[in-house]
Amino acid sequence: MSKQAQTAQSVLDKIGGESNVKTMTHCMTRLRFELRDNDKADRAALENTPGVMGTNIAGTQFQVIIGNDVPKVYEEINKIAAFGGGSAQADEGPKKKKNPFSALLDIISGIFTPLLPALAGAGMIKALLSVSDAFGWMAADSSTYQILKVIGDGTFFFLPILIAFSAAKKFGSSMFLAAAIAGAVLHPELTALFGKGGAITFLGLPVTVVTYSSSVIPILLAIWASSYVEKFLNKFIPSALKLLFVPMLTLLIIVPATLVAFGPVGSLVGQGLAGGITWLIDNTGIFGGLVLGGTMSLIIMTGMHWALVPIAILSLAEQNYDYILPIMFAANLGQAGATFGVFLRSRNPQFKALSLSTSFSAMMGITEPAMYGVNMRLKKPFVAGLIGGAVGGAIYGLFHVKIYVMAGGAGLPGIPAMIGPTFAYGMIGMAVAFAVSAVVTFVMGFKDIPVPAAETNAPADAVAPAAAETETVAAAAPVIVEIRNTALNSPATGTVKALADVDDVTFAGEYMGKGIAVVPTAGIIAAPADGIVNSLAVTKHAVGMQTADGAELLIHVGLNTVRLKGKHFNVLVEEGQAVTAGQPLLAFDIQAIRAAGYDLTTPMIVTNTPEFERFDALGSGSIEAGQPLLKLEVAKAPLAALGD
């Protein structure tokens, strides 16, 4: 039985057997299952299975990370089970309706994620003004101060317009028409009308006075309703008249409906949510902070933290402070501390390096690589991170630590958001969460990742390497030829992005290997070096190649774009074809893919990472296709890599 067949049988057994599988698909790196019961899958056993790099649950989908062998494992599973279509062409299978809660979280994250840079940038300016007020750097009545205040406040005052634009994109309606709806309810004359007092009506219907600036829920309800009105009108109005009458009628229906219904209802809901969290902390203090801090990482894992983001924004708008985000700081620093404890205790050099780097990224507010790549993999450190988060949260609850602006992420970059009366307690809570988690991890210990057999300093309690690891070591033994360093060019024109910042745990956690990513602004993927194309995704969204210097690369256009099943992609080369640096490999329609709601971040992964000693980024910020992007320092390479 081949290695892939053994992996296939083991995976099938450990996900609960054939009877637990509704559908199975695959992309370039992962088997994607829709299981009848995710709890029947033994994730711990799967992650220790030879040939399996890890597991992940995305929404209702159970993913088993395989790597380059995923097509072969997929085929082997189809040989022994009666599902999946027997072909990689059957990529996603029948659509499965999400449960309402998962769908709501997906909507919230899809709307608010694009807004975070604007909120963070404006929030940082507001935070700097708070520092200026505290230290007397600038007179509050100076024109410079007033202009800076406008820059900081503008994003939040006109937040309904930003939300409307993003929500329309998510709901599939006109983004500019949505912005027009938000602009109408923010119009100064409407504000002046509200300020006069007295009864206000529209066609005899009562209009409730609501403050729409900085609001969240009223505009969400309005744009959700607008998406249905637009679709209805587009269905019945003739094409020649749509440009005029669809926008006009949508505005005439939705703006009054917002003033009469969506605004008052949304305002009440928003005030209730913001007030509820405030009541919890004000009345439960240390207990509320302990519970929220100890469970926040679990909330983040489920994606439910996205439901808290609009509540935090509402709280800032209604009360000028928020209790939720500081507790996220404590939880994130707890996970960072736990990973740092792994760094201190582990005897595996490669795993120590991974732990240190992911600890730093968690301190910056990016916790997924630390949680999925280290802490959850070892289990006990994840528990230690929860303990540290709980202790930090308890301190925050006890002293009612607040943030006063939306600035940076929920980590060290967001510290300016805490500047205010409770700032000192905020810093203490973060430090304590980190330290407690690190100490608990170090003292409690964990089952270390085995050091490869070739290294002689393995710890006494290390277990033997898994079969796949042993085979990897054995296969690497004949490496005899030193070759020159390799520079890889950018495969696309766009913006460089660190792999740790990619919103996909498989890439960010370096399960497939080290690398770098580009967010493309042009729809061409070019060869980053001379080499041979050795694999093409059936769904056309990814290409694998081996460079002349022996680097094995995976270039994956977008995240979860496998679901497009090749739509909007065009392959320009064939498997086995020799290519030169800069030669186009794939073409894709950027606008269509983005309009379909996909993140176009394109990772370039070195899948034979162990053969290289160092990975140095050569590019940052904006970059053109063909410009140097990544330098690989080669340790050793098999003679075959040179073409002998």
XYZ file of C-alpha atoms in Angstrom:
644
model
C 0.000 0.000 0.000
C 1.372 3.419 -0.977
C 2.014 6.169 1.550
C -0.901 8.187 0.137
C -3.226 5.190 0.410
C -2.243 4.713 4.045
C -2.892 8.388 4.726
C -6.263 8.168 2.957
C -7.408 5.171 5.001
C -6.251 6.764 8.239
C -7.971 10.090 7.465
C -11.223 8.346 6.578
C -11.154 6.334 9.805
C -10.373 9.351 12.002
C -13.025 11.705 10.591
C -15.684 9.273 11.750
C -15.774 6.923 8.770
C -17.558 7.075 5.438
C -20.982 7.342 7.079
C -19.991 10.667 8.707
C -19.166 12.353 5.385
C -21.731 14.299 3.370
C -19.359 15.667 0.723
C -15.625 15.765 0.108
C -13.705 18.185 -2.109
C -10.132 19.406 -2.273
C -8.055 22.416 -3.243
C -4.272 22.662 -3.698
C -3.464 21.928 -0.060
C -6.531 20.669 1.807
C -9.194 18.019 1.870
C -12.469 19.830 2.554
C -15.188 17.786 4.223
C -18.778 18.553 5.046
C -19.308 16.151 7.949
C -22.559 15.080 9.515
C -21.004 15.580 12.957
C -17.670 17.390 13.354
C -17.394 16.048 16.907
C -16.937 12.518 15.559
C -13.658 13.560 13.928
C -10.617 12.894 16.126
C -8.569 16.033 15.449
C -5.732 15.040 17.775
C -5.310 11.683 16.061
C -5.553 13.293 12.623
C -2.835 15.818 13.425
C -0.523 12.975 14.440
C -1.248 11.013 11.260
C 1.677 10.606 8.852
C 0.970 12.759 5.797
C -1.331 15.184 7.660
C 0.007 18.655 8.467
C -2.921 19.859 10.543
C -6.665 20.414 10.696
C -8.929 23.430 10.646
C -12.658 24.123 10.873
C -13.878 27.001 8.694
C -17.582 27.619 9.240
C -19.180 24.207 8.851
C -16.325 22.828 6.750
C -13.826 20.398 8.310
C -10.439 20.768 6.612
C -7.548 18.299 6.686
C -4.296 19.925 5.576
C -2.286 17.506 3.407
C -0.021 19.607 1.200
C 1.248 18.717 -2.255
C -0.056 15.129 -2.056
C -3.676 16.201 -1.604
C -4.834 15.120 -5.110
C -3.373 11.649 -4.588
C -4.902 11.273 -1.124
C -8.224 12.534 -2.518
C -8.117 9.873 -5.243
C -7.231 7.145 -2.731
C -10.159 8.095 -0.487
C -12.497 7.933 -3.475
C -11.271 4.402 -4.186
C -12.412 3.197 -0.766
C -15.488 5.403 -0.206
C -18.628 6.137 -2.196
C -18.727 9.936 -2.152
C -16.937 12.988 -3.530
C -17.539 12.265 -7.200
C -14.262 10.400 -7.717
C -12.636 13.383 -9.387
C -10.965 16.588 -8.311
C -13.223 18.324 -10.806
C -16.081 17.901 -8.310
C -14.500 20.593 -6.246
C -17.085 21.906 -3.842
C -20.033 19.595 -4.288
C -23.564 20.800 -3.640
C -23.998 24.066 -1.824
C -24.794 23.717 1.844
C -26.936 26.307 3.533
C -25.233 27.843 6.540
C -26.985 27.911 9.855
C -28.329 31.411 10.624
C -25.751 32.189 13.317
C -22.794 31.248 11.076
C -24.325 33.273 8.263
C -24.698 36.311 10.559
C -21.049 36.073 11.672
C -19.961 35.790 8.054
C -21.935 38.928 7.180
C -20.536 40.921 10.107
C -16.921 39.912 9.422
C -17.336 40.575 5.705
C -18.661 44.075 6.346
C -16.321 45.219 9.114
C -13.005 43.662 8.079
C -12.490 46.109 5.164
C -13.257 49.030 7.495
C -10.591 48.216 10.085
C -7.700 50.129 8.420
C -9.763 53.334 8.268
C -11.004 52.887 11.844
C -7.512 52.091 13.129
C -5.866 54.996 11.268
C -8.403 57.557 12.428
C -8.382 56.058 15.905
C -4.605 56.436 16.150
C -4.927 60.128 15.312
C -7.535 60.511 18.048
C -5.205 58.648 20.416
C -2.317 60.981 19.581
C -4.560 63.937 20.362
C -5.321 62.313 23.723
C -1.580 62.120 24.382
C -1.272 65.766 23.357
C -4.015 66.717 25.815
C -2.330 64.746 28.615
C 1.108 66.327 28.115
C 0.039 69.750 26.866
C 1.850 69.445 23.543
C -0.704 71.458 21.598
C -3.363 74.031 22.429
C -6.831 72.564 21.917
C -8.032 75.800 20.262
C -5.179 75.930 17.714
C -6.016 75.438 14.039
C -3.553 72.520 13.785
C -5.279 70.723 16.633
C -8.717 71.368 15.147
C -7.680 70.009 11.721
C -6.184 66.896 13.311
C -9.405 66.469 15.292
C -11.421 66.630 12.066
C -9.154 64.003 10.469
C -9.618 61.693 13.456
C -13.345 62.279 13.876
C -14.298 62.253 10.190
C -14.145 58.471 9.800
C -16.367 57.916 12.817
C -18.823 60.727 12.073
C -19.388 59.409 8.531
C -19.127 55.767 9.602
C -22.634 54.984 8.242
C -21.414 55.813 4.723
C -18.431 53.461 5.059
C -20.640 50.726 6.509
C -23.215 51.253 3.756
C -20.577 50.872 1.038
C -19.106 47.712 2.591
C -22.518 46.217 3.408
C -23.762 46.734 -0.145
C -20.725 44.875 -1.451
C -21.474 42.019 0.934
C -25.201 41.942 0.115
C -24.589 42.235 -3.638
C -26.340 45.568 -4.158
C -25.171 48.927 -5.538
C -22.406 50.314 -3.312
C -22.813 53.905 -4.500
C -26.567 53.835 -4.054
C -25.997 52.525 -0.531
C -23.621 55.427 0.144
C -26.321 57.803 -1.138
C -28.814 56.350 1.372
C -26.347 56.900 4.215
C -25.562 60.404 2.960
C -29.249 61.300 3.045
C -29.713 60.407 6.718
C -26.511 62.320 7.596
C -27.510 65.464 5.673
C -27.064 68.662 7.742
C -30.599 69.855 6.929
C -32.072 66.672 8.380
C -29.959 67.192 11.491
C -31.215 70.790 11.694
C -34.812 69.581 11.294
C -34.308 67.162 14.173
C -32.833 69.969 16.258
C -35.915 72.192 15.964
C -38.013 69.896 18.118
C -41.688 69.205 17.644
C -43.413 66.473 15.691
C -41.875 65.383 12.390
C -43.788 63.296 9.857
C -43.333 61.947 6.344
C -46.578 61.434 4.418
C -48.326 61.271 7.759
C -45.951 58.665 9.226
C -44.104 59.692 12.416
C -40.336 60.229 12.119
C -38.359 59.547 15.304
C -35.362 61.742 16.066
C -32.231 59.575 15.880
C -28.561 60.549 15.788
C -27.222 58.777 12.694
C -23.625 59.981 12.839
C -21.335 57.202 14.148
C -24.294 54.793 14.236
C -24.037 51.174 13.055
C -27.229 49.123 13.186
C -29.679 51.540 11.490
C -27.632 51.670 8.295
C -27.028 47.907 8.347
C -30.779 47.325 8.431
C -31.331 49.925 5.717
C -28.781 48.453 3.273
C -29.980 44.909 3.942
C -33.518 45.994 3.004
C -32.188 48.026 0.077
C -30.530 44.936 -1.423
C -33.933 43.218 -1.655
C -35.681 46.305 -3.010
C -33.035 46.685 -5.733
C -33.308 43.040 -6.770
C -37.089 43.259 -6.871
C -37.065 46.418 -8.995
C -34.391 45.062 -11.344
C -36.559 42.026 -11.974
C -39.603 43.987 -13.169
C -38.332 47.292 -14.609
C -37.302 47.127 -18.300
C -33.574 47.346 -19.014
C -33.887 50.683 -20.820
C -35.427 52.299 -17.723
C -33.363 50.666 -14.972
C -30.653 53.330 -14.765
C -33.203 56.005 -13.910
C -35.960 54.269 -12.014
C -34.210 51.592 -9.926
C -32.022 54.094 -8.003
C -34.821 56.667 -7.714
C -37.399 54.225 -6.377
C -34.860 52.580 -4.055
C -34.015 55.943 -2.485
C -37.685 56.918 -2.207
C -38.506 53.643 -0.442
C -35.453 53.050 1.770
C -34.623 56.539 3.100
C -38.133 57.173 4.506
C -38.262 53.575 5.793
C -34.989 54.243 7.610
C -36.301 57.447 9.183
C -39.595 55.844 10.212
C -38.529 52.312 11.181
C -34.930 51.151 10.704
C -33.402 54.143 12.485
C -35.481 53.989 15.694
C -35.317 50.173 15.928
C -31.589 50.052 15.184
C -30.868 52.827 17.658
C -32.716 50.994 20.445
C -30.934 47.720 19.684
C -27.555 49.456 19.593
C -28.122 51.230 22.882
C -29.253 47.971 24.454
C -26.175 46.027 23.298
C -23.704 48.712 24.341
C -25.503 49.263 27.644
C -25.645 45.521 28.339
C -21.870 45.078 28.154
C -21.387 48.193 30.254
C -23.820 46.873 32.851
C -22.022 43.519 32.936
C -18.632 45.050 33.726
C -20.008 47.761 36.028
C -21.976 45.245 38.098
C -19.878 42.073 37.981
C -16.444 43.691 37.897
C -13.697 41.136 38.473
C -15.991 38.176 37.770
C -17.201 39.519 34.419
C -13.629 40.326 33.363
C -12.436 36.880 34.480
C -15.088 35.062 32.443
C -14.712 37.207 29.323
C -10.916 37.157 29.476
C -10.820 33.409 29.978
C -13.208 32.647 27.123
C -12.243 35.353 24.624
C -9.754 33.130 22.755
C -12.468 30.499 22.412
C -14.834 33.193 21.129
C -12.182 34.260 18.589
C -11.772 30.638 17.454
C -15.478 30.367 16.664
C -15.518 33.711 14.837
C -18.040 35.134 17.304
C -15.675 38.005 18.137
C -16.886 39.680 14.946
C -20.260 40.083 16.618
C -18.495 42.096 19.333
C -16.816 44.584 16.962
C -19.985 46.571 16.101
C -20.964 46.505 19.789
C -17.595 48.050 20.666
C -18.098 50.721 17.995
C -21.590 51.409 19.343
C -20.248 51.705 22.861
C -17.612 54.216 21.747
C -20.272 56.207 19.909
C -22.844 56.114 22.728
C -20.586 56.342 25.795
C -17.156 57.477 24.508
C -15.518 54.346 25.918
C -15.633 50.569 25.544
C -14.983 47.622 27.876
C -14.861 44.784 25.315
C -11.717 45.460 23.296
C -9.422 45.805 26.352
C -10.370 42.240 27.327
C -9.403 41.121 23.808
C -6.001 42.690 24.523
C -5.653 40.523 27.627
C -6.697 37.356 25.778
C -4.270 37.985 22.926
C -1.380 38.717 25.274
C -2.261 35.504 27.122
C -1.859 33.471 23.921
C 1.365 35.351 23.141
C 2.720 34.549 26.599
C 1.845 30.871 26.278
C 3.680 30.658 22.961
C 6.663 32.424 24.518
C 6.617 29.797 27.279
C 6.825 27.138 24.557
C 9.833 28.974 23.126
C 11.535 28.884 26.529
C 10.874 25.193 27.191
C 10.934 23.459 23.794
C 14.161 21.734 22.749
C 13.255 21.547 19.085
C 15.208 24.383 17.370
C 12.773 24.782 14.482
C 9.752 24.744 16.766
C 11.422 27.241 19.120
C 11.873 29.616 16.182
C 8.223 29.158 15.154
C 7.074 29.761 18.739
C 9.078 32.967 19.095
C 7.866 34.431 15.797
C 4.211 33.566 16.439
C 4.468 34.927 19.987
C 5.542 38.260 18.534
C 2.710 38.265 15.969
C 0.220 37.484 18.772
C 1.537 40.466 20.744
C 0.763 42.532 17.644
C -2.852 41.279 17.795
C -2.582 38.462 15.188
C -3.198 35.351 17.274
C -4.198 32.675 14.749
C -0.621 31.482 13.961
C 0.139 31.221 17.696
C -3.127 29.494 18.585
C -3.350 27.059 15.683
C 0.345 26.560 14.899
C 1.643 26.184 18.462
C -0.704 26.378 21.444
C -3.599 24.217 20.250
C -1.162 21.808 18.667
C 0.397 21.205 22.100
C -2.917 21.643 24.009
C -1.578 22.570 27.457
C -0.137 25.919 26.316
C -3.556 26.849 24.917
C -5.068 26.217 28.359
C -2.272 28.324 29.874
C -3.178 31.126 27.434
C -6.792 30.976 28.614
C -5.615 31.187 32.231
C -3.451 34.233 31.490
C -6.312 35.872 29.595
C -8.639 35.224 32.535
C -6.222 36.818 35.042
C -5.656 39.832 32.777
C -9.402 40.128 32.198
C -10.029 40.003 35.943
C -7.684 42.964 36.435
C -9.499 44.842 33.676
C -12.884 44.063 35.209
C -11.745 45.007 38.720
C -10.431 48.423 37.644
C -12.973 48.973 34.812
C -10.244 49.400 32.191
C -11.525 51.153 29.081
C -10.445 52.099 25.588
C -11.437 55.556 24.438
C -10.818 55.308 20.684
C -10.604 52.566 18.073
C -6.846 52.416 17.421
C -4.555 49.694 16.099
C -5.247 46.037 16.783
C -6.015 44.209 20.013
C -2.356 44.077 20.988
C 0.662 46.326 21.434
C -0.198 48.585 18.441
C -3.518 49.387 20.135
C -1.992 50.675 23.391
C -2.683 54.346 22.527
C -6.405 53.519 22.586
C -6.133 53.007 26.351
C -4.738 56.417 27.129
C -6.983 57.822 29.833
C -7.699 57.387 33.559
C -7.324 53.573 33.490
C -4.196 53.454 31.286
C -1.834 52.164 33.999
C -4.174 49.291 34.884
C -4.480 48.475 31.189
C -0.707 48.079 30.871
C -0.547 46.017 34.055
C -3.293 43.699 32.794
C -1.480 43.059 29.500
C 1.835 42.379 31.227
C 0.230 40.059 33.786
C -1.685 38.119 31.117
C 1.549 37.542 29.165
C 3.632 36.637 32.227
C 1.049 34.307 33.798
C 0.577 32.376 30.561
C 4.324 32.062 29.981
C 4.989 30.849 33.529
C 2.059 28.400 33.551
C 3.194 26.979 30.207
C 6.776 26.579 31.403
C 5.806 25.001 34.728
C 2.974 22.807 33.438
C 5.022 21.602 30.480
C 3.828 19.867 27.333
C 4.674 17.004 25.024
C 7.345 18.576 22.855
C 7.477 18.308 19.072
C 10.101 15.608 18.377
C 13.531 16.695 17.222
C 14.457 15.004 13.921
C 16.516 11.853 14.357
C 19.521 13.481 12.687
C 19.926 15.796 15.696
C 21.605 14.357 18.761
C 20.344 16.760 21.389
C 16.806 15.358 21.517
C 15.148 15.740 24.946
C 14.702 12.663 27.055
C 10.908 12.889 26.964
C 10.653 13.338 23.194
C 8.691 10.711 21.354
C 9.888 9.026 18.194
C 9.183 10.900 14.955
C 6.071 9.923 13.057
C 6.484 7.758 9.990
C 6.184 10.689 7.591
C 8.873 12.607 9.496
C 11.196 9.625 9.434
C 10.726 9.267 5.697
C 11.436 12.956 5.206
C 14.711 12.671 7.102
C 15.653 9.566 5.172
C 14.875 11.205 1.859
C 16.934 14.256 2.801
C 20.000 12.211 3.774
C 21.605 12.027 0.288
C 21.822 15.819 -0.094
C 25.403 16.312 -1.213
C 25.650 19.401 -3.390
C 25.808 23.005 -2.203
C 24.132 25.415 -4.642
C 23.908 29.193 -4.904
C 21.414 31.378 -3.110
C 18.116 31.919 -4.919
C 16.221 35.161 -5.457
C 12.534 34.807 -6.300
C 10.766 37.639 -8.072
C 7.262 38.812 -7.312
C 4.716 36.717 -9.223
C 2.290 39.655 -9.375
C 2.012 43.427 -9.309
C 0.476 44.604 -6.051
C 1.257 45.037 -2.358
C 3.567 42.759 -0.370
C 2.031 41.049 2.663
C 3.767 38.983 5.344
C 2.647 35.367 5.402
C 1.706 35.691 9.088
C -0.811 38.396 8.106
C -2.663 36.193 5.612
C -6.206 35.487 6.803
C -5.891 31.718 6.452
C -4.413 29.586 9.209
C -2.888 27.091 6.759
C -0.707 29.749 5.163
C -0.217 32.021 8.198
C 0.748 29.029 10.363
C 3.321 27.929 7.752
C 1.818 24.437 7.552
C 2.777 24.320 3.868
C 6.124 26.030 4.339
C 7.586 29.509 4.581
C 6.989 32.187 2.013
C 5.437 35.562 1.376
C 2.234 36.954 -0.151
C 1.176 39.653 -2.597
C -2.224 41.337 -2.828
C -2.440 41.739 -6.625
C -3.631 44.811 -8.489
C -3.214 43.243 -11.938
C -4.647 39.936 -13.113
C -1.479 38.127 -14.189
C 0.662 35.621 -12.275
C 4.194 35.374 -13.678
C 6.942 32.850 -13.038
C 9.130 34.120 -10.168
C 12.194 32.328 -11.584
C 13.278 29.968 -14.345
C 11.909 26.484 -13.806
C 9.341 23.844 -14.703
C 5.582 23.866 -14.042
C 4.924 20.660 -12.111
C 1.278 21.063 -11.095
C -1.817 23.035 -12.071
C -5.019 23.109 -10.043
C -8.000 21.718 -11.917
C -9.812 24.840 -10.722
C -7.061 27.001 -12.308
C -6.490 29.127 -9.185
C -3.067 27.766 -8.219
C 0.146 26.619 -9.858
C 3.124 24.645 -8.586
C 6.606 24.864 -10.071
C 10.194 23.890 -9.368
C 12.851 26.499 -10.036
C 16.160 25.718 -11.716
C 17.803 26.013 -8.287
C 15.555 23.382 -6.709
C 12.991 25.556 -4.885
C 9.515 23.992 -5.013
C 6.862 26.706 -5.121
C 3.117 26.916 -4.718
C 1.471 30.131 -5.939
C -2.128 30.245 -4.714
C -4.293 33.051 -6.149
C -6.708 34.251 -3.465
C -8.181 32.557 -0.414
C -10.870 29.907 -0.856
C -11.015 30.747 -4.588
C -11.241 26.998 -5.194
C -14.982 27.549 -4.758
C -15.078 29.459 -8.051
C -14.318 26.150 -9.814
C -12.124 27.838 -12.408
C -14.497 30.711 -13.176
C -12.628 33.983 -13.897
C -9.266 32.114 -14.239
C -7.293 31.201 -17.358
C -4.241 28.905 -17.356
C -1.511 30.016 -19.781
C 0.930 27.090 -19.422
C 0.885 23.294 -19.254
C 2.174 20.817 -16.695
C 5.754 19.862 -17.448
C 6.380 23.054 -19.415
C 9.686 24.866 -18.941
C 9.204 28.547 -18.163
C 11.447 31.561 -17.762
C 11.304 34.219 -15.064
C 8.513 36.700 -15.808
C 6.610 34.383 -18.164
C 2.832 34.588 -17.521
C 1.430 31.447 -15.874
C -2.151 32.390 -14.990
C -4.562 35.173 -15.863
C -7.586 36.122 -13.745
C -10.328 38.737 -13.568
C -9.608 40.775 -10.445
C -12.839 42.768 -10.487
C -15.074 39.728 -10.954
C -13.357 37.733 -8.215
C -13.514 40.629 -5.757
C -17.143 41.266 -6.654
C -17.811 37.631 -5.776
C -16.523 38.402 -2.260
C -13.112 36.700 -2.324
C -9.878 37.883 -0.732
C -7.273 37.985 -3.537
C -4.229 37.747 -1.263
C -1.843 35.455 -3.150
C 0.665 33.455 -1.063
C 3.868 32.161 -2.665
C 4.975 29.179 -0.558
C 8.299 27.336 -0.649
C 6.983 23.829 -0.049
C 10.447 22.299 0.404
C 11.261 24.773 3.179
C 13.590 22.393 5.142
C 16.123 22.543 2.300
C 16.759 26.232 2.941
C 18.427 27.928 5.897
C 17.102 31.478 5.577
C 14.203 33.335 4.020
C 14.707 37.081 3.587
C 12.064 39.401 2.162
C 13.554 41.630 -0.543
C 10.427 43.639 -1.274
C 7.844 45.531 0.780
C 4.938 47.850 0.118
C 4.033 48.235 -3.547
C 5.845 45.936 -5.955
C 5.827 45.172 -9.670
C 5.768 41.659 -11.087
C 9.357 40.602 -11.779
C 10.917 42.694 -9.011
C 12.944 40.779 -6.341
C 10.651 39.597 -3.555
C 12.204 36.736 -1.575
C 15.776 35.515 -1.099
C 16.398 31.892 -0.175
C 19.698 30.904 1.381
C 20.255 27.332 0.303
C 21.692 24.874 2.781
C 21.998 21.790 0.588
C 20.165 20.356 -2.364
C 19.939 16.939 -3.985
C 22.052 16.457 -7.065
C 18.849 16.024 -9.113
C 17.874 19.606 -8.390
C 20.730 20.761 -10.618
C 19.433 18.717 -13.533
C 22.204 16.083 -13.463
